[in-house]
XYZ file of C-alpha atoms in Angstrom:
652
model
C -1.942 -20.080 -22.026
C -2.448 -16.338 -22.681
C -1.505 -13.463 -20.518
C -3.143 -10.066 -20.331
C -0.780 -7.268 -21.438
C 0.282 -5.012 -18.546
C -1.689 -1.842 -18.067
C 0.043 1.334 -19.346
C 2.324 2.854 -16.786
C 1.265 6.296 -15.537
C 4.410 7.836 -16.998
C 3.719 6.396 -20.434
C 0.136 7.406 -21.108
C -2.631 9.550 -19.768
C -4.290 8.089 -16.688
C -7.163 5.739 -17.378
C -10.331 6.506 -15.474
C -11.805 3.910 -13.151
C -14.896 3.613 -15.378
C -12.740 2.961 -18.448
C -10.758 0.311 -16.608
C -13.950 -1.378 -15.411
C -15.332 -1.399 -18.964
C -12.141 -2.911 -20.306
C -12.107 -5.598 -17.611
C -15.756 -6.496 -18.271
C -15.081 -6.755 -22.026
C -12.088 -9.027 -21.420
C -14.130 -11.153 -19.013
C -16.924 -11.601 -21.568
C -14.414 -12.554 -24.260
C -12.824 -15.154 -21.978
C -16.245 -16.687 -21.230
C -17.181 -16.738 -24.939
C -13.939 -18.432 -25.984
C -14.317 -21.047 -23.259
C -17.943 -21.739 -24.256
C -17.094 -22.146 -27.957
C -14.057 -24.366 -27.310
C -15.973 -26.532 -24.848
C -18.958 -26.806 -27.201
C -16.667 -27.890 -30.058
C -14.930 -30.485 -27.884
C -18.175 -32.007 -26.589
C -19.826 -31.962 -30.010
C -16.830 -33.704 -31.540
C -16.802 -36.362 -28.836
C -20.530 -36.978 -29.380
C -20.103 -37.280 -33.164
C -17.130 -39.599 -32.706
C -19.207 -41.814 -30.412
C -21.922 -42.248 -33.082
C -19.415 -43.196 -35.764
C -18.955 -39.891 -37.604
C -15.193 -39.168 -37.239
C -15.228 -36.806 -40.234
C -17.821 -34.533 -38.630
C -16.096 -34.905 -35.254
C -12.887 -33.502 -36.764
C -14.793 -30.530 -38.157
C -16.463 -29.868 -34.779
C -13.123 -29.969 -32.988
C -11.573 -27.635 -35.553
C -14.527 -25.241 -35.242
C -13.957 -25.053 -31.489
C -10.216 -24.481 -31.945
C -10.314 -21.679 -34.533
C -11.853 -18.885 -32.317
C -9.311 -19.563 -29.569
C -6.475 -19.714 -32.097
C -7.601 -16.439 -33.683
C -7.719 -14.698 -30.280
C -4.278 -16.078 -29.504
C -2.821 -14.798 -32.777
C -4.232 -11.322 -32.042
C -2.573 -11.475 -28.620
C 0.746 -12.490 -30.172
C 0.608 -9.617 -32.678
C -0.144 -7.184 -29.860
C 2.874 -8.468 -27.910
C 5.131 -8.175 -30.939
C 4.038 -4.559 -31.483
C 5.001 -3.921 -27.860
C 8.426 -5.436 -28.525
C 7.734 -8.581 -26.483
C 8.050 -12.199 -27.573
C 5.782 -14.133 -25.232
C 5.134 -17.787 -24.593
C 1.736 -17.516 -26.265
C 3.663 -18.618 -29.369
C 4.005 -22.100 -27.839
C 0.228 -22.438 -27.425
C -0.368 -21.200 -30.991
C 2.196 -23.655 -32.386
C 0.713 -26.555 -30.431
C -2.834 -25.947 -31.727
C -1.663 -25.288 -35.292
C 0.619 -28.343 -35.364
C -2.045 -30.601 -33.878
C -4.531 -29.555 -36.574
C -1.933 -29.868 -39.328
C -0.931 -33.413 -38.355
C -4.437 -34.728 -37.837
C -4.554 -34.523 -34.035
C -7.760 -32.488 -33.967
C -8.835 -33.892 -30.582
C -5.534 -32.792 -29.021
C -5.958 -29.357 -30.591
C -9.486 -29.152 -29.155
C -8.238 -30.091 -25.684
C -5.520 -27.441 -25.915
C -8.120 -24.888 -27.046
C -10.398 -25.716 -24.102
C -7.496 -25.518 -21.702
C -6.268 -22.307 -23.311
C -9.711 -20.711 -23.016
C -10.156 -22.153 -19.533
C -6.771 -20.812 -18.521
C -7.707 -17.385 -19.867
C -10.906 -17.486 -17.832
C -9.018 -18.636 -14.732
C -6.479 -15.850 -15.229
C -9.256 -13.276 -15.344
C -10.742 -14.745 -12.184
C -7.384 -14.796 -10.393
C -6.550 -11.210 -11.349
C -10.022 -10.050 -10.332
C -9.795 -11.733 -6.953
C -6.359 -10.268 -6.282
C -7.681 -6.765 -7.059
C -10.853 -7.176 -4.996
C -9.743 -5.262 -1.909
C -8.215 -2.466 -3.996
C -11.402 -2.153 -6.053
C -13.399 -2.027 -2.822
C -11.224 0.904 -1.786
C -11.806 2.722 -5.071
C -15.549 2.067 -4.939
C -15.767 3.955 -1.645
C -14.884 7.320 -3.191
C -17.745 9.694 -2.270
C -19.075 12.020 -4.973
C -20.730 14.726 -2.845
C -21.059 15.977 0.720
C -23.686 17.639 2.922
C -22.574 21.136 3.959
C -24.007 23.531 6.537
C -24.888 26.839 4.888
C -27.001 29.769 6.188
C -28.719 27.723 8.860
C -29.590 24.891 6.474
C -28.000 21.959 4.671
C -26.999 21.647 1.026
C -25.630 18.784 -1.055
C -22.498 19.895 -2.922
C -19.928 18.201 -5.186
C -16.607 17.422 -3.539
C -14.704 19.968 -5.629
C -16.738 22.759 -4.019
C -15.666 21.894 -0.473
C -13.066 24.276 0.959
C -11.050 24.212 4.194
C -13.172 25.605 7.017
C -16.498 24.292 5.674
C -18.691 22.531 8.239
C -20.015 19.202 6.916
C -22.680 16.844 8.231
C -21.540 13.207 8.256
C -24.519 10.879 8.638
C -24.354 7.315 9.940
C -22.919 5.105 7.199
C -21.418 8.023 5.251
C -17.843 7.829 3.995
C -15.961 10.917 5.212
C -15.213 12.880 2.006
C -12.325 15.131 3.137
C -9.801 15.350 5.942
C -11.019 17.374 8.892
C -11.508 17.707 12.630
C -14.523 16.675 14.683
C -16.600 19.794 15.313
C -19.235 18.311 17.598
C -19.397 15.794 20.437
C -17.840 12.363 20.113
C -17.675 10.196 17.002
C -17.105 6.504 16.330
C -15.573 5.818 12.927
C -14.912 2.582 11.072
C -11.341 2.742 9.729
C -11.192 -0.863 8.489
C -11.103 0.093 4.794
C -7.914 2.111 5.325
C -6.156 0.468 8.243
C -7.587 -3.005 8.769
C -8.792 -2.052 12.255
C -11.861 -4.206 12.874
C -13.517 -2.203 15.659
C -14.702 1.428 15.458
C -12.318 4.060 16.785
C -13.503 6.755 19.190
C -12.687 10.367 18.276
C -13.136 13.243 20.728
C -14.148 16.763 19.750
C -11.280 18.475 17.965
C -9.744 15.146 16.983
C -8.547 14.504 13.435
C -10.633 12.341 11.103
C -9.178 11.140 7.797
C -11.168 10.940 4.599
C -12.193 7.441 3.574
C -13.353 6.253 7.014
C -17.027 5.515 7.664
C -19.269 7.001 10.353
C -20.216 3.963 12.459
C -22.602 5.679 14.899
C -24.618 8.879 15.307
C -24.244 11.792 12.844
C -21.526 14.336 13.570
C -20.185 17.599 12.172
C -16.772 17.750 10.515
C -14.702 20.898 9.993
C -12.829 20.424 6.685
C -9.079 21.050 6.843
C -8.171 20.167 3.229
C -9.646 20.247 -0.237
C -11.011 16.916 -1.469
C -8.242 16.515 -4.053
C -5.570 16.990 -1.373
C -7.190 14.758 1.253
C -5.818 11.450 2.438
C -8.328 9.244 0.656
C -7.863 10.967 -2.703
C -4.127 10.401 -2.394
C -4.709 6.752 -1.527
C -6.875 6.291 -4.611
C -4.124 7.742 -6.807
C -1.581 5.416 -5.218
C -3.821 2.385 -5.713
C -4.321 3.218 -9.396
C -0.553 3.543 -9.813
C -0.024 0.225 -8.020
C -2.461 -1.530 -10.337
C -0.538 -0.249 -13.369
C 2.875 -1.305 -12.101
C 5.000 -4.220 -13.171
C 7.512 -5.859 -10.850
C 11.189 -6.483 -11.706
C 10.509 -10.196 -11.207
C 7.678 -9.994 -13.753
C 9.969 -8.250 -16.251
C 12.587 -10.929 -15.607
C 9.926 -13.557 -16.346
C 9.176 -11.828 -19.662
C 12.852 -11.972 -20.618
C 13.099 -15.611 -19.484
C 10.233 -16.551 -21.782
C 12.623 -16.481 -24.762
C 14.814 -19.095 -23.114
C 11.838 -21.300 -22.305
C 10.569 -20.974 -25.883
C 13.990 -21.991 -27.205
C 14.115 -25.043 -24.896
C 10.609 -26.084 -25.987
C 11.417 -25.848 -29.696
C 14.750 -27.628 -29.185
C 13.141 -30.601 -27.426
C 10.304 -30.801 -29.982
C 12.704 -30.541 -32.917
C 15.101 -33.114 -31.460
C 12.269 -35.603 -30.860
C 11.071 -35.213 -34.464
C 14.599 -35.400 -35.885
C 15.634 -38.616 -34.135
C 12.296 -40.467 -34.343
C 10.953 -39.131 -37.609
C 7.566 -38.908 -35.885
C 6.017 -35.401 -35.990
C 3.446 -36.465 -33.394
C 6.255 -36.534 -30.805
C 6.936 -32.868 -31.553
C 3.219 -32.077 -31.298
C 3.074 -33.800 -27.908
C 6.046 -31.734 -26.683
C 4.436 -28.487 -27.839
C 1.091 -29.143 -26.191
C 2.680 -30.125 -22.884
C 4.892 -27.001 -22.751
C 3.291 -24.691 -20.193
C 3.988 -20.943 -20.139
C 1.879 -20.283 -17.054
C 4.597 -20.602 -14.393
C 6.519 -17.769 -16.053
C 3.577 -15.707 -17.300
C 1.196 -15.835 -14.347
C 2.918 -17.039 -11.182
C 4.910 -13.878 -10.516
C 2.251 -11.205 -11.221
C -0.564 -13.142 -9.526
C 1.493 -13.703 -6.359
C 2.765 -10.125 -6.187
C -0.581 -8.458 -6.949
C -2.166 -10.715 -4.335
C 0.562 -9.560 -1.930
C -0.288 -5.905 -2.681
C -3.924 -6.593 -1.880
C -3.038 -8.446 1.312
C -0.746 -5.653 2.523
C -3.481 -3.064 1.888
C -5.763 -5.031 4.204
C -3.271 -4.353 7.017
C -3.025 -0.630 6.323
C 0.223 -0.879 4.329
C -0.298 0.741 0.920
C 2.470 -0.338 -1.456
C 2.546 1.715 -4.640
C 3.625 -1.042 -7.004
C 4.502 -4.689 -7.451
C 8.112 -3.680 -8.050
C 8.252 -2.082 -4.614
C 6.811 -5.213 -3.023
C 9.519 -7.316 -4.650
C 12.246 -4.894 -3.519
C 10.922 -4.908 0.057
C 11.722 -8.611 0.211
C 15.428 -7.849 -0.439
C 16.021 -4.945 1.982
C 19.394 -5.003 3.742
C 19.334 -1.734 5.726
C 16.536 0.267 7.359
C 17.092 3.965 8.143
C 14.560 5.427 10.590
C 13.718 9.055 11.205
C 13.125 9.826 14.895
C 10.320 12.336 15.337
C 6.935 10.918 14.379
C 8.469 7.627 13.287
C 10.436 6.006 16.088
C 8.860 8.418 18.546
C 5.201 9.365 18.799
C 5.753 12.777 17.200
C 3.376 14.510 19.622
C 5.150 16.169 22.574
C 3.701 15.355 25.979
C 4.002 17.321 29.206
C 6.216 15.469 31.672
C 6.345 18.134 34.395
C 5.205 21.662 35.290
C 7.716 23.965 37.041
C 6.237 26.780 39.140
C 7.947 30.180 39.307
C 5.259 32.143 41.143
C 1.944 31.780 42.937
C 0.010 29.990 40.168
C -0.574 26.269 40.615
C 0.122 23.688 37.880
C -3.402 23.684 36.446
C -3.500 27.470 36.294
C -0.146 27.575 34.465
C -1.307 24.970 31.976
C -4.710 26.650 31.520
C -3.298 30.093 30.696
C -0.616 28.680 28.381
C -3.159 26.528 26.543
C -5.684 29.365 26.262
C -3.161 31.515 24.394
C -1.773 28.572 22.389
C -5.226 28.010 20.894
C -4.287 30.745 18.433
C -1.211 28.856 17.178
C -0.882 25.885 14.825
C 2.614 25.022 16.049
C 2.829 21.312 17.053
C 4.071 22.169 20.543
C 1.258 24.677 21.015
C -1.295 22.120 19.890
C 0.193 19.591 22.329
C -0.228 22.094 25.188
C -3.874 22.640 24.208
C -4.489 18.885 24.022
C -2.939 18.364 27.471
C -5.198 21.030 28.990
C -8.280 19.547 27.352
C -7.308 16.094 28.615
C -7.371 17.482 32.176
C -10.824 18.937 31.576
C -9.672 22.546 31.857
C -12.016 25.176 30.389
C -10.036 27.380 27.992
C -11.096 31.021 27.547
C -10.777 32.727 24.169
C -7.581 34.835 23.890
C -7.613 38.427 22.664
C -5.116 40.749 20.903
C -2.998 37.777 19.864
C 0.355 38.206 18.142
C 2.441 35.199 17.100
C 6.162 35.220 16.380
C 6.537 32.074 14.232
C 8.841 29.536 15.800
C 9.275 31.533 19.038
C 5.995 32.124 20.844
C 2.664 33.914 21.218
C 1.595 37.113 23.033
C -1.915 38.207 23.951
C -4.489 38.797 26.652
C -6.389 36.084 28.497
C -9.210 37.110 30.851
C -7.754 40.607 31.094
C -4.191 39.457 31.871
C -1.116 40.007 29.673
C 0.212 36.548 28.779
C 3.248 35.430 26.787
C 4.064 31.787 26.059
C 6.857 30.234 24.015
C 10.500 29.292 24.194
C 12.326 30.171 27.390
C 14.561 32.681 25.636
C 11.617 34.352 23.884
C 9.603 34.761 27.090
C 12.647 35.909 29.065
C 13.390 38.586 26.470
C 9.789 39.830 26.626
C 9.921 39.992 30.420
C 13.381 41.543 30.541
C 14.918 38.606 32.424
C 18.487 37.317 31.983
C 18.443 34.097 29.962
C 21.167 32.482 32.064
C 18.937 32.348 35.164
C 16.242 30.209 33.498
C 15.899 26.483 34.280
C 17.195 24.155 31.596
C 15.336 21.149 30.181
C 17.158 17.843 29.942
C 18.424 16.294 26.725
C 15.637 15.563 24.300
C 13.087 17.707 26.184
C 11.341 20.923 25.123
C 10.752 23.754 27.587
C 7.741 26.057 27.201
C 7.831 29.164 29.391
C 4.831 31.212 30.569
C 4.872 34.854 31.564
C 1.858 36.573 33.151
C 1.554 40.323 33.754
C 5.283 40.905 33.300
C 6.468 38.086 35.587
C 7.645 34.537 34.983
C 4.810 32.207 36.025
C 6.249 28.777 35.244
C 7.551 26.310 32.702
C 6.093 23.276 30.962
C 8.667 20.548 30.318
C 7.677 18.446 27.301
C 9.161 15.357 25.740
C 8.496 13.309 22.604
C 8.205 9.731 23.948
C 9.378 6.617 22.185
C 6.574 4.624 20.588
C 5.456 1.757 22.771
C 5.892 -0.743 19.938
C 9.293 0.554 18.787
C 11.490 -2.006 20.578
C 9.373 -4.974 19.466
C 9.323 -3.605 15.921
C 13.135 -3.449 15.769
C 13.390 -7.042 17.033
C 10.992 -8.196 14.313
C 13.010 -6.361 11.666
C 16.090 -8.306 12.760
C 14.175 -11.599 12.589
C 13.029 -10.713 9.081
C 16.593 -10.503 7.840
C 17.356 -6.774 8.171
C 21.122 -6.591 8.738
C 21.487 -2.910 9.714
C 19.111 -0.479 11.464
C 20.110 3.183 11.779
C 18.537 6.317 13.206
C 18.727 9.521 11.157
C 17.532 12.716 12.825
C 18.006 16.435 12.721
C 17.910 16.593 16.536
C 20.945 16.950 18.758
C 23.031 13.849 19.436
C 22.437 13.773 23.206
C 18.659 13.857 22.786
C 18.649 11.187 20.089
C 20.907 8.895 22.096
C 18.809 9.309 25.240
C 15.575 8.412 23.456
C 17.060 5.380 21.668
C 19.106 4.030 24.573
C 18.829 0.253 24.817
C 17.216 -0.255 21.398
C 20.301 -1.876 19.898
C 20.574 0.350 16.843
C 23.645 -0.121 14.662
C 24.250 3.627 14.478
C 22.687 6.973 15.441
C 23.262 9.854 13.035
C 22.124 13.140 14.630
C 22.115 16.760 13.537
C 21.397 15.830 9.912
C 19.975 18.237 7.360
C 17.738 16.849 4.569
C 20.842 16.659 2.370
C 22.640 14.796 5.147
C 19.888 12.187 5.284
C 20.129 11.720 1.521
C 23.900 11.258 1.773
C 23.425 8.679 4.539
C 20.950 6.723 2.409
C 23.246 6.804 -0.635
C 26.192 5.661 1.483
C 24.241 2.741 2.949
C 23.061 1.661 -0.522
C 26.607 0.479 -1.208
C 25.940 -2.351 1.282
C 22.592 -3.376 -0.257
C 19.001 -2.189 -0.793
C 17.965 0.522 1.704
C 14.564 1.340 3.181
C 14.029 4.850 4.586
C 11.142 5.508 7.003
C 10.017 9.067 7.787
C 7.043 11.395 8.099
C 8.167 14.991 7.665
C 8.755 17.292 4.710
C 12.485 17.149 5.510
C 12.379 13.366 5.006
C 10.990 13.548 1.457
C 14.386 13.770 -0.354
C 15.753 10.765 1.562
C 12.551 8.795 0.943
C 12.923 9.411 -2.773
C 16.628 8.448 -2.712
C 16.062 5.112 -0.954
C 15.298 1.857 -2.746
C 12.054 1.809 -0.747
C 10.748 4.953 0.966
C 8.107 4.461 3.671
C 5.939 7.372 4.849
C 3.890 7.517 8.033
C 0.787 8.544 6.122
C -1.699 8.784 9.002
C -0.206 12.028 10.339
C 2.799 12.609 8.086
C 3.365 15.407 5.602
C 1.884 15.178 2.119
C 5.343 15.685 0.587
C 6.726 12.593 2.299
C 3.723 10.501 1.175
C 4.196 11.635 -2.432
C 7.938 10.894 -2.396
C 7.558 7.472 -0.786
C 6.978 4.019 -2.246
C 4.979 2.742 0.740
C 2.462 4.567 2.943
C 1.463 3.301 6.388
C -2.203 4.285 6.622
C -2.388 3.621 10.359
C -0.214 5.438 12.888
C 1.574 2.262 14.014
C 5.196 1.603 13.191
C 4.785 -2.161 13.721
C 2.792 -2.322 10.468
C 6.143 -1.844 8.710
C 7.152 -5.336 9.855
C 3.882 -6.806 8.637
C 4.436 -5.213 5.230
C 7.942 -6.691 4.996
C 6.694 -10.121 6.078
C 3.974 -10.033 3.412
C 6.552 -9.005 0.791
C 8.875 -11.857 1.795
C 6.060 -14.404 1.704
C 4.657 -13.172 -1.640
C 8.081 -13.286 -3.281
C 8.737 -16.758 -1.856
C 5.388 -18.011 -3.213
C 6.155 -16.514 -6.649
C 9.571 -18.198 -6.789
C 8.152 -21.526 -5.608
C 5.466 -21.397 -8.287
C 7.958 -20.636 -11.051
C 10.503 -23.277 -10.034
C 7.933 -26.026 -9.470
C 5.920 -25.197 -12.589
C 8.867 -24.936 -14.964
C 10.446 -28.058 -13.496
C 7.275 -30.091 -14.015
C 6.880 -28.701 -17.524
C 10.397 -29.693 -18.564
C 9.928 -33.202 -17.165
C 6.629 -33.536 -19.022
C 8.228 -32.340 -22.266
C 10.981 -34.949 -21.933
C 8.364 -37.640 -21.298
C 6.437 -36.541 -24.383
C 9.622 -36.536 -26.467
C 10.324 -40.109 -25.329
C 6.854 -41.179 -26.437
C 5.309 -41.674 -22.999
C 2.633 -39.009 -23.552
C 0.248 -38.639 -26.447
C -0.738 -35.112 -27.559
C -4.095 -35.371 -25.765
C -2.485 -36.626 -22.552
C 0.131 -33.907 -22.814
C -2.517 -31.202 -23.186
C -4.374 -32.438 -20.114
C -1.183 -32.646 -18.085
C -0.163 -29.158 -19.209
C -3.289 -27.539 -17.848
C -3.168 -29.537 -14.632
C 0.245 -27.929 -14.028
C -1.112 -24.488 -14.988
C -4.036 -24.705 -12.577
C -1.758 -25.886 -9.766
C 0.628 -22.961 -10.367
C -2.138 -20.338 -10.305
C -3.756 -21.775 -7.179
C -0.385 -21.843 -5.452
C 0.263 -18.188 -6.389
C -3.136 -17.211 -4.960
C -1.939 -18.426 -1.554
C -0.488 -14.922 -1.229
C -4.033 -13.693 -0.519
C -3.951 -15.656 2.752
C -0.572 -14.519 4.045
C -0.827 -14.009 7.808
C 2.021 -11.810 9.122
C 3.038 -12.315 12.725
C 1.035 -10.190 15.141
C -2.112 -10.250 12.999
C -3.990 -12.256 15.627
C -3.025 -9.890 18.445
C -4.135 -6.953 16.286
C -7.647 -8.345 16.187
C -7.683 -8.839 19.939
C -6.244 -5.414 20.668
C -8.259 -3.195 18.368
C -10.904 -2.163 20.897
C -11.060 1.614 20.695
C -10.891 3.802 23.800
C -14.284 4.020 25.312
C -15.504 0.815 23.669
C -17.650 0.308 20.617
C -20.521 2.580 19.795
C -23.776 1.941 21.559
C -26.253 -0.340 19.829
């Protein structure tokens, strides 16, 4: 049975456009259908002629049906040889040629039909495994509706710039990353994350490109160019994944030489000891290359597609195979094990202002800053329904704080030391936040007004996720963070980690990963720019793509498209199941093939019977490999039940 040559790897050739790939797939599909039709027509015509007593014409009809398939197979073999590969297609070519040469035209016709049918089935299997990825690529929008001078204009995506205000109609795919600029929106994220129910987004909330507007039209303020947006990056990753080839698949290619040698040895031995060349023909036609050629790539590509349905984008089949062998998982803390968005845990008063007034003034000034802590203060004030005035005369000292005027009052907000220095207060008299907490001070009209104590909470699903990692065979789980040791230990207390490594620089994280690799394959999970080197150094790097930095997504091998760390476990479970299905298919298929070859060598199978048995094994192997499309990781059922978005589904 034939196999389609792997697509060129992105590092080897220029990228192939989606249209070119679609054209090539359609051409290959038409060829497979034509070969099957000709081989089947020749077989049926020969049987009909044989039934009416014309064996001479029947032989010609069978040969006519065989020759197109044999010619296509020889072209495939030459292509493989030019690529430096010796594939098992040689066995199929030898079986058809030998059957014709020794007068077994009917057996040759059966092999040709099964060869062409197997080629058609392979095209179908590969197409089904790519279906969800193709659906993702097909969603790429080509233009967007932009507000301009009081009207609307349709513009190509490459003309959209950060700051543009776009109209997203009901049913539109969001073309670029942005924030909701009007009202409330309900978006369908199922294509990216697998979430079945629409998610509710409040004004100012982030909306990723690639999701669909599930309700009334809304305005989006673009925050990135189209080429740098989330969905564009996902498309590039999908295209790279489709062009990849797994280590198991490469191993299968190398193993094909051994299988070819075994086949020829059994056929030659049967002919030598019996003097009957028909025995050798029977061995050749029963030898099946499908378990080696198709089982591994079909199972792994199906696993890639299945993982994508759960919001786990794996960049290649090789990564999927490696995920099934991970020994150690190294987790970053901020944004990975923790939520990554500081929350206010208490408000300390230092004057006459009440808690809401302290929060309102701090948030009003922090509107002018893009610092994560400042944005968290603004979000907390908005959550309480506080009206925030527009600040004036704003000056920001990056990393320290912000100064300005709010409603005629001089306001300064930032780190305790920064605010104290601006107010002329001794730093030693300021209250201290506990381990792992962040303290934001507020000064108003030259006096200390209060402090906001903020903390980055542990993700609610973190403990359950670690337990599932253990059950999936992960031997060691470590925390790697640049934070102080006392804060890291407080946050992770009771989680049962094997080690906590705090105060690490990016180089320190890389060194930790390289050290752990001596024990076995290592997976690194992170979301920040400082995690990118460690992600690249690990056997499998996993980026929190929903809110993580672009650098970490580029350096990683896996991107979690939904901001849920438990999806990591589902990805690993899918990888384990896909690899297990691939191995089962190979072992069972090759075992049955060898037994059938021995039976044919002993004279228990005629060439026609051997050909039929061969393809029965092939079909069984492919169908078994396609089981990977139905892998159901643990927790999938609860996901469906728990996907109701805050505020419920959109009206209507």
